[in-house]
Short mmCIF file of C-alpha atoms and ligand atoms in Angstrom, two decimals:
data_model
loop_
_atom_site.label_atom_id
_atom_site.label_comp_id
_atom_site.label_asym_id
_atom_site.label_seq_id
_atom_site.Cartn_x
_atom_site.Cartn_y
_atom_site.Cartn_z
CA MET A 1 0.38 -0.06 -0.01
CA SER A 2 1.71 3.58 -1.14
CA ASP A 3 2.07 6.42 1.73
CA LYS A 4 -0.72 8.26 0.46
CA GLU A 5 -3.32 5.36 0.57
CA GLU A 6 -2.34 4.53 4.00
CA LYS A 7 -3.13 8.37 4.88
CA PHE A 8 -6.27 8.74 2.48
CA ASN A 9 -8.64 7.91 3.90
CA PRO A 10 -12.16 8.84 2.66
CA PHE A 11 -15.09 9.17 5.29
CA GLU A 12 -12.71 9.37 8.03
CA MET A 13 -12.22 14.06 5.04
CA ALA A 14 -16.39 13.59 4.79
CA GLN A 15 -16.25 13.45 8.87
CA SER A 16 -13.99 16.46 9.16
CA GLN A 17 -15.86 17.90 6.67
CA PHE A 18 -18.77 17.23 8.27
CA ASP A 19 -17.62 18.10 11.87
CA LEU A 20 -15.72 21.77 10.80
CA ALA A 21 -19.67 23.17 8.96
CA ALA A 22 -22.01 20.65 11.91
CA GLN A 23 -19.28 24.05 14.68
CA TYR A 24 -21.89 26.81 13.10
CA LEU A 25 -25.15 24.38 13.95
CA ASP A 26 -27.04 24.15 17.07
CA ILE A 27 -27.69 21.03 16.53
CA ASP A 28 -27.95 18.41 19.58
CA ASP A 29 -24.87 16.60 19.79
CA GLY A 30 -26.66 12.80 19.99
CA ILE A 31 -28.29 14.29 16.43
CA LYS A 32 -24.80 15.34 15.29
CA ALA A 33 -23.49 11.64 15.61
CA LYS A 34 -26.34 10.25 14.60
CA LEU A 35 -24.92 11.92 11.24
CA ARG A 36 -21.71 11.55 11.48
CA LEU A 37 -22.08 7.49 10.65
CA PRO A 38 -24.11 5.38 7.60
CA LYS A 39 -27.02 4.12 8.17
CA ARG A 40 -26.94 0.54 6.88
CA GLU A 41 -23.80 -1.17 5.13
CA LEU A 42 -24.54 -3.62 2.78
CA THR A 43 -20.55 -6.12 1.62
CA VAL A 44 -21.07 -9.05 -0.11
CA ASN A 45 -19.35 -11.53 -1.89
CA PHE A 46 -19.90 -13.38 -5.37
CA PRO A 47 -19.43 -15.56 -8.04
CA VAL A 48 -19.87 -14.97 -11.88
CA ARG A 49 -18.91 -16.97 -14.44
CA MET A 50 -16.07 -15.38 -16.28
CA ASP A 51 -16.09 -16.20 -21.00
CA ASP A 52 -12.80 -19.12 -20.24
CA GLY A 53 -15.39 -20.64 -17.67
CA SER A 54 -14.43 -20.47 -14.16
CA LEU A 55 -15.45 -18.65 -11.75
CA ARG A 56 -14.46 -15.47 -9.70
CA MET A 57 -15.46 -13.94 -6.35
CA PHE A 58 -15.86 -10.64 -6.40
CA THR A 59 -17.25 -7.59 -3.30
CA GLY A 60 -19.90 -4.83 -3.77
CA HIS A 61 -21.19 -2.31 -0.87
CA ARG A 62 -24.18 -0.76 -1.42
CA VAL A 63 -24.26 1.93 1.27
CA GLN A 64 -27.29 3.50 2.70
CA TYR A 65 -26.16 7.09 4.49
CA ASP A 66 -29.61 8.74 5.41
CA ILE A 67 -33.04 8.20 4.49
CA THR A 68 -34.23 11.31 7.30
CA ARG A 69 -35.69 13.44 2.90
CA GLY A 70 -36.46 10.46 1.79
CA PRO A 71 -34.94 7.15 0.01
CA ALA A 72 -31.42 6.44 -0.58
CA LYS A 73 -29.35 7.97 -3.73
CA GLY A 74 -26.38 7.29 -5.82
CA GLY A 75 -24.31 5.63 -8.08
CA ILE A 76 -22.54 2.91 -8.48
CA ARG A 77 -19.15 3.07 -9.25
CA TYR A 78 -17.46 0.01 -11.14
CA HIS A 79 -13.03 0.17 -10.03
CA PRO A 80 -9.43 -1.88 -7.96
CA ASP A 81 -9.52 0.56 -6.25
CA VAL A 82 -13.20 0.71 -4.66
CA THR A 83 -12.96 -0.09 -0.81
CA LEU A 84 -16.14 0.36 1.89
CA ASP A 85 -14.71 3.82 3.34
CA GLU A 86 -14.79 5.25 -0.13
CA VAL A 87 -18.17 4.34 -0.78
CA ARG A 88 -19.66 5.47 3.14
CA ALA A 89 -17.63 8.99 1.99
CA LEU A 90 -19.39 9.04 -1.46
CA ALA A 91 -22.96 7.68 0.08
CA MET A 92 -21.92 10.32 2.97
CA TRP A 93 -21.27 13.33 0.64
CA MET A 94 -24.48 12.49 -1.58
CA THR A 95 -25.80 12.64 1.01
CA TRP A 96 -26.01 16.40 2.08
CA LYS A 97 -26.26 16.96 -2.26
CA CYS A 98 -29.97 16.19 -1.92
CA ALA A 99 -29.91 18.35 0.37
CA VAL A 100 -28.29 21.22 -0.48
CA VAL A 101 -30.58 21.15 -3.66
CA ASN A 102 -33.03 20.32 -1.39
CA ILE A 103 -34.62 17.53 -3.20
CA PRO A 104 -35.93 14.74 -1.75
CA TYR A 105 -33.60 12.68 -0.87
CA GLY A 106 -31.51 10.60 1.55
CA GLY A 107 -27.63 9.94 -0.06
CA ALA A 108 -26.00 5.80 -0.36
CA LYS A 109 -22.99 4.62 -3.32
CA GLY A 110 -22.14 1.42 -3.82
CA GLY A 111 -19.42 0.27 -5.70
CA VAL A 112 -17.85 -3.09 -6.73
CA VAL A 113 -14.31 -4.08 -6.46
CA CYS A 114 -13.59 -5.36 -10.79
CA ASN A 115 -11.75 -3.13 -13.36
CA PRO A 116 -14.21 -3.62 -15.78
CA LYS A 117 -11.84 -2.32 -18.23
CA GLU A 118 -10.33 -6.12 -18.64
CA MET A 119 -13.74 -7.91 -18.59
CA SER A 120 -15.99 -8.02 -22.09
CA ASP A 121 -19.50 -6.86 -22.02
CA GLY A 122 -20.81 -10.98 -21.13
CA GLU A 123 -19.13 -10.39 -17.96
CA LEU A 124 -20.03 -7.46 -16.94
CA GLU A 125 -23.88 -7.53 -17.98
CA ARG A 126 -23.16 -10.93 -15.23
CA LEU A 127 -21.86 -9.12 -12.51
CA THR A 128 -23.84 -6.47 -12.34
CA ARG A 129 -27.69 -8.82 -12.99
CA ARG A 130 -25.33 -11.28 -10.00
CA PHE A 131 -24.73 -8.60 -8.11
CA THR A 132 -28.35 -6.50 -8.35
CA SER A 133 -30.06 -10.24 -7.32
CA GLU A 134 -27.74 -9.75 -4.01
CA ILE A 135 -28.18 -6.58 -2.85
CA ILE A 136 -32.25 -6.60 -4.22
CA MET A 137 -33.67 -6.61 -0.73
CA PHE A 138 -31.21 -3.09 -0.09
CA ILE A 139 -33.00 -1.43 -3.55
CA SER A 140 -36.43 -0.40 -4.82
CA PRO A 141 -37.90 3.11 -5.49
CA GLU A 142 -38.97 3.62 -2.49
CA SER A 143 -35.86 2.68 -0.12
CA ASP A 144 -33.07 3.44 -2.25
CA ILE A 145 -32.66 3.73 -6.07
CA PRO A 146 -29.26 3.81 -7.75
CA ALA A 147 -27.69 5.35 -10.38
CA PRO A 148 -23.86 5.16 -12.87
CA ASP A 149 -21.18 6.73 -11.63
CA VAL A 150 -16.82 6.39 -12.74
CA ASN A 151 -17.11 3.24 -15.24
CA THR A 152 -20.79 2.62 -15.14
CA THR A 153 -22.91 3.66 -17.66
CA SER A 154 -26.85 3.37 -19.08
CA GLN A 155 -26.48 0.22 -20.07
CA THR A 156 -25.94 -1.17 -16.99
CA MET A 157 -28.89 0.74 -15.40
CA ALA A 158 -30.18 -1.18 -18.05
CA TRP A 159 -28.84 -4.12 -16.86
CA ILE A 160 -30.54 -3.40 -12.90
CA MET A 161 -33.73 -2.60 -13.92
CA ASP A 162 -34.28 -5.43 -15.95
CA THR A 163 -32.94 -8.37 -13.45
CA TYR A 164 -35.02 -6.20 -10.37
CA SER A 165 -38.74 -6.28 -13.21
CA MET A 166 -37.44 -9.98 -14.14
CA THR A 167 -37.30 -11.19 -9.93
CA LYS A 168 -40.85 -8.51 -9.31
CA GLY A 169 -42.39 -9.89 -12.02
CA HIS A 170 -43.03 -6.90 -13.71
CA SER A 171 -41.45 -4.00 -15.65
CA ILE A 172 -40.02 -0.88 -12.73
CA PRO A 173 -37.87 1.20 -15.04
CA ALA A 174 -38.42 4.32 -10.99
CA VAL A 175 -35.07 1.26 -9.57
CA VAL A 176 -32.57 3.08 -11.02
CA THR A 177 -31.81 5.92 -13.02
CA GLY A 178 -29.50 7.48 -15.90
CA LYS A 179 -31.34 5.12 -17.92
CA PRO A 180 -31.57 5.38 -21.78
CA VAL A 181 -34.52 7.33 -22.54
CA GLU A 182 -36.10 4.27 -24.27
CA ILE A 183 -36.78 1.80 -21.27
CA GLY A 184 -37.68 4.51 -19.20
CA GLY A 185 -34.75 6.97 -19.25
CA SER A 186 -35.36 11.07 -19.40
CA LEU A 187 -34.77 13.50 -22.17
CA GLY A 188 -31.89 16.18 -20.41
CA ARG A 189 -29.66 12.67 -18.01
CA ARG A 190 -26.93 12.96 -20.05
CA GLU A 191 -26.53 16.76 -19.63
CA ALA A 192 -27.74 17.04 -16.96
CA THR A 193 -24.72 17.22 -14.84
CA GLY A 194 -22.26 19.85 -16.85
CA ARG A 195 -26.05 22.03 -17.41
CA GLY A 196 -25.95 22.57 -14.19
CA VAL A 197 -22.05 22.79 -14.18
CA MET A 198 -22.52 25.93 -16.51
CA PHE A 199 -25.96 27.65 -14.15
CA ALA A 200 -23.95 27.38 -11.32
CA ALA A 201 -20.40 29.43 -13.28
CA ARG A 202 -23.34 31.93 -14.38
CA GLU A 203 -24.62 33.06 -10.53
CA ALA A 204 -21.80 33.13 -9.85
CA ALA A 205 -20.42 35.83 -12.98
CA HIS A 206 -22.98 37.42 -12.24
CA HIS A 207 -23.10 38.34 -8.30
CA LEU A 208 -19.21 39.18 -9.45
CA GLY A 209 -20.32 41.10 -11.62
CA VAL A 210 -18.27 38.87 -14.56
CA ASP A 211 -18.51 40.04 -18.43
CA LEU A 212 -19.89 37.10 -19.40
CA GLY A 213 -19.87 37.69 -22.53
CA GLU A 214 -16.02 38.70 -22.10
CA ALA A 215 -15.12 36.03 -19.94
CA ARG A 216 -12.98 33.81 -20.50
CA VAL A 217 -12.78 29.99 -20.01
CA ALA A 218 -11.12 26.62 -18.67
CA VAL A 219 -12.39 23.18 -18.50
CA GLN A 220 -10.34 20.26 -16.87
CA GLY A 221 -11.16 17.00 -18.34
CA PHE A 222 -13.25 17.09 -21.89
CA GLY A 223 -15.94 13.79 -21.06
CA ASN A 224 -19.39 14.11 -19.56
CA VAL A 225 -19.46 17.01 -17.84
CA GLY A 226 -16.95 19.13 -19.24
CA SER A 227 -16.85 18.97 -21.96
CA ILE A 228 -20.59 19.54 -22.40
CA GLY A 229 -20.95 21.99 -19.45
CA ALA A 230 -17.62 23.94 -22.01
CA GLU A 231 -20.73 24.17 -24.95
CA LEU A 232 -23.30 25.65 -22.14
CA ILE A 233 -21.40 27.56 -21.86
CA GLN A 234 -20.08 29.01 -24.38
CA ASN A 235 -23.06 28.47 -26.60
CA GLU A 236 -26.08 29.14 -24.00
CA LEU A 237 -23.50 32.12 -22.35
CA GLY A 238 -21.95 33.55 -25.07
CA SER A 239 -17.81 33.11 -22.74
CA ARG A 240 -14.78 32.37 -24.68
CA ILE A 241 -13.28 28.54 -23.91
CA ILE A 242 -9.78 28.68 -24.26
CA ALA A 243 -9.28 25.74 -23.09
CA VAL A 244 -9.80 21.68 -22.47
CA SER A 245 -7.57 18.53 -21.94
CA ASP A 246 -8.14 14.84 -20.41
CA SER A 247 -5.69 12.58 -19.47
CA ARG A 248 -3.92 13.34 -22.37
CA GLY A 249 -2.94 16.53 -21.57
CA GLY A 250 -4.57 19.98 -22.62
CA ILE A 251 -4.45 22.30 -25.29
CA THR A 252 -5.16 26.11 -26.06
CA ASN A 253 -5.78 28.92 -27.72
CA PRO A 254 -6.47 32.00 -25.94
CA ALA A 255 -8.83 33.30 -28.99
CA GLY A 256 -11.54 30.53 -28.69
CA LEU A 257 -11.69 26.56 -29.59
CA ASP A 258 -14.08 25.14 -31.84
CA LEU A 259 -15.45 23.15 -29.73
CA SER A 260 -17.29 21.44 -31.69
CA ALA A 261 -14.15 20.16 -34.40
CA VAL A 262 -12.23 19.48 -31.08
CA ARG A 263 -14.74 16.99 -30.53
CA GLN A 264 -14.58 16.08 -33.93
CA HIS A 265 -10.57 15.81 -33.28
CA LYS A 266 -11.53 14.56 -29.90
CA ARG A 267 -13.84 11.00 -31.70
CA GLU A 268 -10.73 10.36 -34.59
CA THR A 269 -7.75 10.85 -32.64
CA GLY A 270 -8.71 9.30 -28.66
CA SER A 271 -7.27 13.10 -27.35
CA VAL A 272 -7.75 16.34 -27.73
CA VAL A 273 -3.91 17.12 -28.24
CA GLY A 274 -2.69 17.73 -31.25
CA TYR A 275 -5.49 19.48 -32.59
CA PRO A 276 -4.15 21.62 -34.93
CA GLU A 277 -5.36 25.58 -34.26
CA ALA A 278 -4.97 25.47 -30.02
CA ASP A 279 -0.78 24.83 -28.73
CA THR A 280 -0.83 21.98 -26.13
CA ILE A 281 -0.05 23.22 -22.87
CA THR A 282 -0.15 19.96 -19.89
CA ASN A 283 -2.99 19.62 -17.52
CA GLU A 284 -1.43 21.34 -14.31
CA GLU A 285 -0.53 24.27 -16.92
CA LEU A 286 -4.60 24.75 -17.50
CA LEU A 287 -5.14 25.68 -13.77
CA GLU A 288 -2.48 28.30 -14.05
CA LEU A 289 -4.11 30.11 -16.87
CA GLU A 290 -5.04 33.66 -16.36
CA CYS A 291 -9.27 33.02 -17.20
CA GLU A 292 -12.47 34.23 -15.12
CA ILE A 293 -14.15 30.73 -15.28
CA LEU A 294 -11.79 27.60 -13.83
CA VAL A 295 -13.91 24.06 -14.85
CA PRO A 296 -12.14 21.15 -12.75
CA ALA A 297 -14.45 18.34 -14.59
CA ALA A 298 -11.70 15.82 -13.79
CA LEU A 299 -10.62 13.86 -10.53
CA GLU A 300 -10.07 14.69 -7.64
CA GLU A 301 -7.78 16.71 -5.31
CA VAL A 302 -6.05 18.37 -8.83
CA ILE A 303 -5.97 21.83 -6.75
CA HIS A 304 -3.71 21.82 -4.77
CA ALA A 305 -1.53 23.31 -1.19
CA ASP A 306 1.23 23.79 -3.65
CA ASN A 307 -1.23 25.41 -6.93
CA ALA A 308 -3.56 27.04 -5.71
CA ASP A 309 -1.39 30.02 -5.03
CA ARG A 310 -1.04 29.96 -8.62
CA ILE A 311 -4.03 29.89 -9.74
CA ARG A 312 -5.70 33.15 -12.13
CA THR A 313 -9.19 32.31 -12.12
CA ARG A 314 -12.33 34.88 -10.09
CA ILE A 315 -15.19 31.67 -10.84
CA ILE A 316 -13.68 27.98 -9.88
CA SER A 317 -17.56 26.01 -10.78
CA GLU A 318 -16.83 21.70 -9.66
CA GLY A 319 -17.83 19.71 -11.86
CA ALA A 320 -15.91 16.78 -10.62
CA ASN A 321 -16.05 16.02 -6.91
CA GLY A 322 -13.53 16.75 -4.87
CA PRO A 323 -11.48 18.75 -6.74
CA THR A 324 -10.18 21.55 -4.45
CA THR A 325 -8.69 19.99 -1.20
CA PRO A 326 -9.55 21.72 2.13
CA GLU A 327 -6.33 23.69 2.55
CA ALA A 328 -6.98 24.96 -1.41
CA ASP A 329 -9.64 26.46 0.05
CA ALA A 330 -8.23 28.64 2.93
CA ILE A 331 -5.73 29.80 0.95
CA LEU A 332 -8.69 30.23 -3.19
CA TYR A 333 -10.91 32.44 -0.33
CA ASP A 334 -7.88 34.55 0.75
CA LYS A 335 -6.79 35.20 -2.66
CA GLY A 336 -10.55 36.01 -3.24
CA VAL A 337 -11.42 33.69 -5.90
CA PHE A 338 -15.00 32.79 -5.68
CA VAL A 339 -15.43 29.21 -5.39
CA VAL A 340 -18.71 26.82 -6.58
CA PRO A 341 -18.62 23.90 -4.36
CA ASP A 342 -19.58 20.56 -5.78
CA ILE A 343 -22.31 18.81 -3.99
CA LEU A 344 -23.95 22.65 -5.27
CA ALA A 345 -21.74 23.13 -9.14
CA ASN A 346 -22.45 19.70 -9.84
CA ALA A 347 -25.97 18.68 -8.29
CA GLY A 348 -27.59 19.42 -12.22
CA GLY A 349 -26.73 15.65 -12.53
CA VAL A 350 -28.97 14.03 -9.44
CA THR A 351 -31.26 17.40 -9.79
CA VAL A 352 -32.57 15.35 -13.15
CA SER A 353 -31.64 11.43 -12.46
CA TYR A 354 -34.93 12.44 -8.68
CA PHE A 355 -37.12 14.41 -12.32
CA GLU A 356 -36.23 10.11 -14.39
CA TRP A 357 -37.71 8.86 -10.90
CA VAL A 358 -40.69 10.78 -10.18
CA GLN A 359 -41.84 10.76 -14.95
CA ASP A 360 -40.98 6.83 -14.38
CA LEU A 361 -43.43 6.24 -11.79
CA GLN A 362 -45.84 8.91 -12.82
CA SER A 363 -45.01 7.04 -16.21
CA PHE A 364 -45.50 10.35 -17.64
CA PHE A 365 -42.94 11.89 -19.91
CA TRP A 366 -41.45 15.39 -20.23
CA GLU A 367 -40.60 17.50 -22.91
CA GLU A 368 -36.50 18.26 -22.73
CA ASP A 369 -37.63 22.63 -22.39
CA GLU A 370 -39.00 21.10 -19.18
CA VAL A 371 -36.48 19.31 -17.43
CA ASN A 372 -33.82 21.81 -18.62
CA LYS A 373 -36.61 24.63 -16.67
CA ASN A 374 -36.69 23.10 -13.80
CA LEU A 375 -33.09 22.18 -13.20
CA GLU A 376 -32.23 26.25 -14.01
CA GLN A 377 -34.81 26.65 -11.08
CA ILE A 378 -33.69 24.50 -8.72
CA MET A 379 -29.98 26.07 -9.35
CA VAL A 380 -31.08 29.79 -9.37
CA ASN A 381 -32.79 29.21 -6.07
CA SER A 382 -29.87 26.94 -4.38
CA PHE A 383 -26.72 28.30 -5.37
CA ALA A 384 -29.56 32.44 -3.75
CA ASP A 385 -29.96 29.22 -0.86
CA VAL A 386 -25.95 29.43 -0.11
CA LEU A 387 -25.54 32.32 -0.35
CA ALA A 388 -26.84 33.85 1.82
CA VAL A 389 -25.96 31.28 4.38
CA ALA A 390 -22.02 32.61 3.48
CA GLN A 391 -23.09 35.92 3.46
CA GLU A 392 -24.26 35.87 6.54
CA ARG A 393 -22.00 33.60 8.07
CA ASN A 394 -18.75 35.24 6.38
CA VAL A 395 -17.76 31.64 5.34
CA ASN A 396 -16.65 31.01 1.47
CA MET A 397 -19.16 28.75 -0.60
CA ARG A 398 -18.40 24.93 0.64
CA THR A 399 -18.91 25.86 4.60
CA ALA A 400 -22.65 27.39 3.59
CA ALA A 401 -23.47 24.46 1.33
CA TYR A 402 -22.79 22.30 4.35
CA ILE A 403 -24.61 24.31 6.43
CA LEU A 404 -27.52 24.67 4.71
CA ALA A 405 -27.39 21.14 4.43
CA ILE A 406 -26.52 19.32 6.96
CA GLY A 407 -28.78 21.77 9.05
CA ARG A 408 -31.78 20.22 6.24
CA VAL A 409 -30.88 16.72 6.99
CA ALA A 410 -30.59 17.79 11.29
CA THR A 411 -34.21 19.28 10.67
CA ALA A 412 -35.72 16.33 9.20
CA THR A 413 -33.99 14.41 11.85
CA GLN A 414 -35.34 16.14 14.85
CA LEU A 415 -38.50 16.94 13.92
CA ARG A 416 -39.14 13.37 12.67
CA GLY A 417 -38.13 12.34 16.27
CA VAL A 418 -36.04 8.82 17.57
CA TYR A 419 -37.88 6.25 17.37
CA PRO A 420 -39.81 4.19 19.07
P1 NAD B 1 -15.76 11.02 -18.10
O1 NAD B 1 -14.93 9.84 -17.43
O2 NAD B 1 -17.15 11.06 -19.50
O3 NAD B 1 -14.93 11.79 -18.75
C1 NAD B 1 -13.69 12.20 -17.73
C2 NAD B 1 -12.65 13.49 -18.10
O4 NAD B 1 -10.88 13.53 -17.24
C3 NAD B 1 -11.82 12.59 -20.05
O5 NAD B 1 -12.83 13.30 -20.53
C4 NAD B 1 -10.48 11.89 -19.24
O6 NAD B 1 -9.98 12.34 -19.86
C5 NAD B 1 -10.78 12.91 -17.95
N1 NAD B 1 -9.07 12.95 -17.42
C6 NAD B 1 -9.11 11.44 -17.04
N2 NAD B 1 -7.63 11.42 -16.12
C7 NAD B 1 -7.47 13.03 -16.18
C8 NAD B 1 -5.62 12.75 -15.43
N3 NAD B 1 -5.43 12.73 -15.23
N4 NAD B 1 -6.12 14.73 -16.01
C9 NAD B 1 -6.81 15.42 -16.56
N5 NAD B 1 -7.65 14.84 -17.42
C10 NAD B 1 -7.53 13.49 -16.70
O7 NAD B 1 -15.93 11.68 -16.48
P2 NAD B 1 -17.20 12.40 -16.17
O8 NAD B 1 -19.27 11.56 -16.32
O9 NAD B 1 -17.10 13.79 -16.48
O10 NAD B 1 -16.38 12.62 -14.90
C11 NAD B 1 -15.84 14.12 -14.20
C12 NAD B 1 -16.03 14.34 -12.98
O11 NAD B 1 -18.15 15.06 -12.09
C13 NAD B 1 -16.37 13.42 -11.59
O12 NAD B 1 -15.25 14.31 -10.22
C14 NAD B 1 -17.15 12.44 -11.95
O13 NAD B 1 -17.70 12.37 -10.27
C15 NAD B 1 -18.37 14.08 -11.79
N6 NAD B 1 -18.69 13.75 -11.72
C16 NAD B 1 -20.33 13.30 -12.66
C17 NAD B 1 -21.73 14.18 -13.06
C18 NAD B 1 -22.20 12.57 -13.82
O14 NAD B 1 -23.66 13.56 -14.24
N7 NAD B 1 -21.32 12.82 -15.39
C19 NAD B 1 -22.38 14.32 -11.26
C20 NAD B 1 -21.30 14.03 -10.60
C21 NAD B 1 -19.77 14.26 -10.90
#
C-alpha cells in the first residue's frame, strides 16, 4: 500500500468536513453523532462466470447513509480501488448534495471491486446482474435508487432495471436512474451535470459582476461533464473557451476554441491533444491559466496547497467531485477566488435523476425544455440559498453549502424524532 493510500481515508475526510460545518449549527450532540455515521451497509461477496469458464469471486458494497428526507440515492461505481470507506464517504456526500438542492432524497453509494477495462461486455453483464440480485433486498423505487458512476453507464442501469423487474415479475423503471430514454430514462439527463455546472458559473458571474460575454473559460476534463459544460457555457452564456484537456494533456487558444472541431478531433484520435488550431499545455498549466471561469471536471484533489496560489481565475465551478483540497480552499478564499463547491455545482445530475424517477413513477414523460427549466430553477434557488448562508455567516461557499445541507438533514431528523 502506498503512503497516500495509508494516509488518505476518504471517510475520515468526509467526517472532518462534517465536523467543521456542524460547529456552526446548533445541533443536539446525539443527532450530530447520528449524522457522522452511515445508517446501513451491505457487503456482498459473489461469484461470476468468466468467459473462459472459470468462476471468479467479486466483492461489492452498498451504503445507505441517511434516509430521513427520502429514499437513498446514489451511483454505483466499478473500480479496482473501491473500498468500503470510499463508498461510505461518497454516500455521505450524496446525502449533503441532495439536501443542498433540496430534493427529497437521502444519500447512498455503491461499488464493486473490479477492473471493467479488463472485462468483456458479457462478464460485465453477468457481474451487474448478480450484484443486483445480491443487493435486491436493499434497492427499490421507495427505498434506494442506484444510478451510474465511475465506469458504469446507462447500459449498466438497463441491466439492473431488467434484473430487478424480472425478479418482481413486471417492469419497474423507477428502481434506477440514468437509464436509456427508450426504457424510462429522462430527456436532458445526459447533459444535466454539465448544464448545472454552467448555471452555477452563470450565477457566480452575476453575483460578482463578471461580464460573461467577455469571460475566458478553462475546462479540465473533456468527458461527460467537461465537454457538455464547456459547450453550454460557450453556446448559452457566450463566453470564450480558451482551454480544455483530457488525461493525455491540454490545449489552449486565447482566441477561443471551436469545440465541435475539438470534439471531432478527439473522436478521431482519442484525445484533444494534437488539435491543430491550439497550443499544447499540461493539465497543471491549464489550471493556472489567466481566466474568469475555471471548471475542473476530471479528477479529485487537482487544486491543492502547492498550486492554489498560482490559480488566476475569478470563479471555480466544480464539475468533478472533490477537485479542491481543504488547504487550497483556504488559500483561494484569501485570494478572493469564488468557488462554487461540488455538492452544489455538480448537483444537476442528481437533480435530473430525481426528475427521471418522478416521470417513471407517474409514467408521464416531460419535454426536454421542461426538464431544463426545472433544473435551472433548482440550481438558481440553491445557489441563492447557499450564497445567503455564506454572507450571513461570513464563510466560503463550501462551508455554507455544508451548513445548509446538514442543517436540513438535522431538522428533518429532529422533526421525525428518534424511534421508538
Ligand atoms: P468522464 O469519464 O466522462 O470524463 C472524465 C474526463 O477526465 C475525461 O476527459 C478524461 O480524459 C479526463 N481525465 C482522466 N484523467 C485525467 C487526468 N489525469 N488529468 C486530466 N484529465 C483527466 O467522467 P464524467 O462523468 O465527466 O465525470 C467527471 C467528474 O465529474 C468526476 O469527478 C465525477 O465524479 C464528477 N461528476 C460526474 C457526474 C455525472 O453526471 N457524470 C455528476 C457529478 C459529478
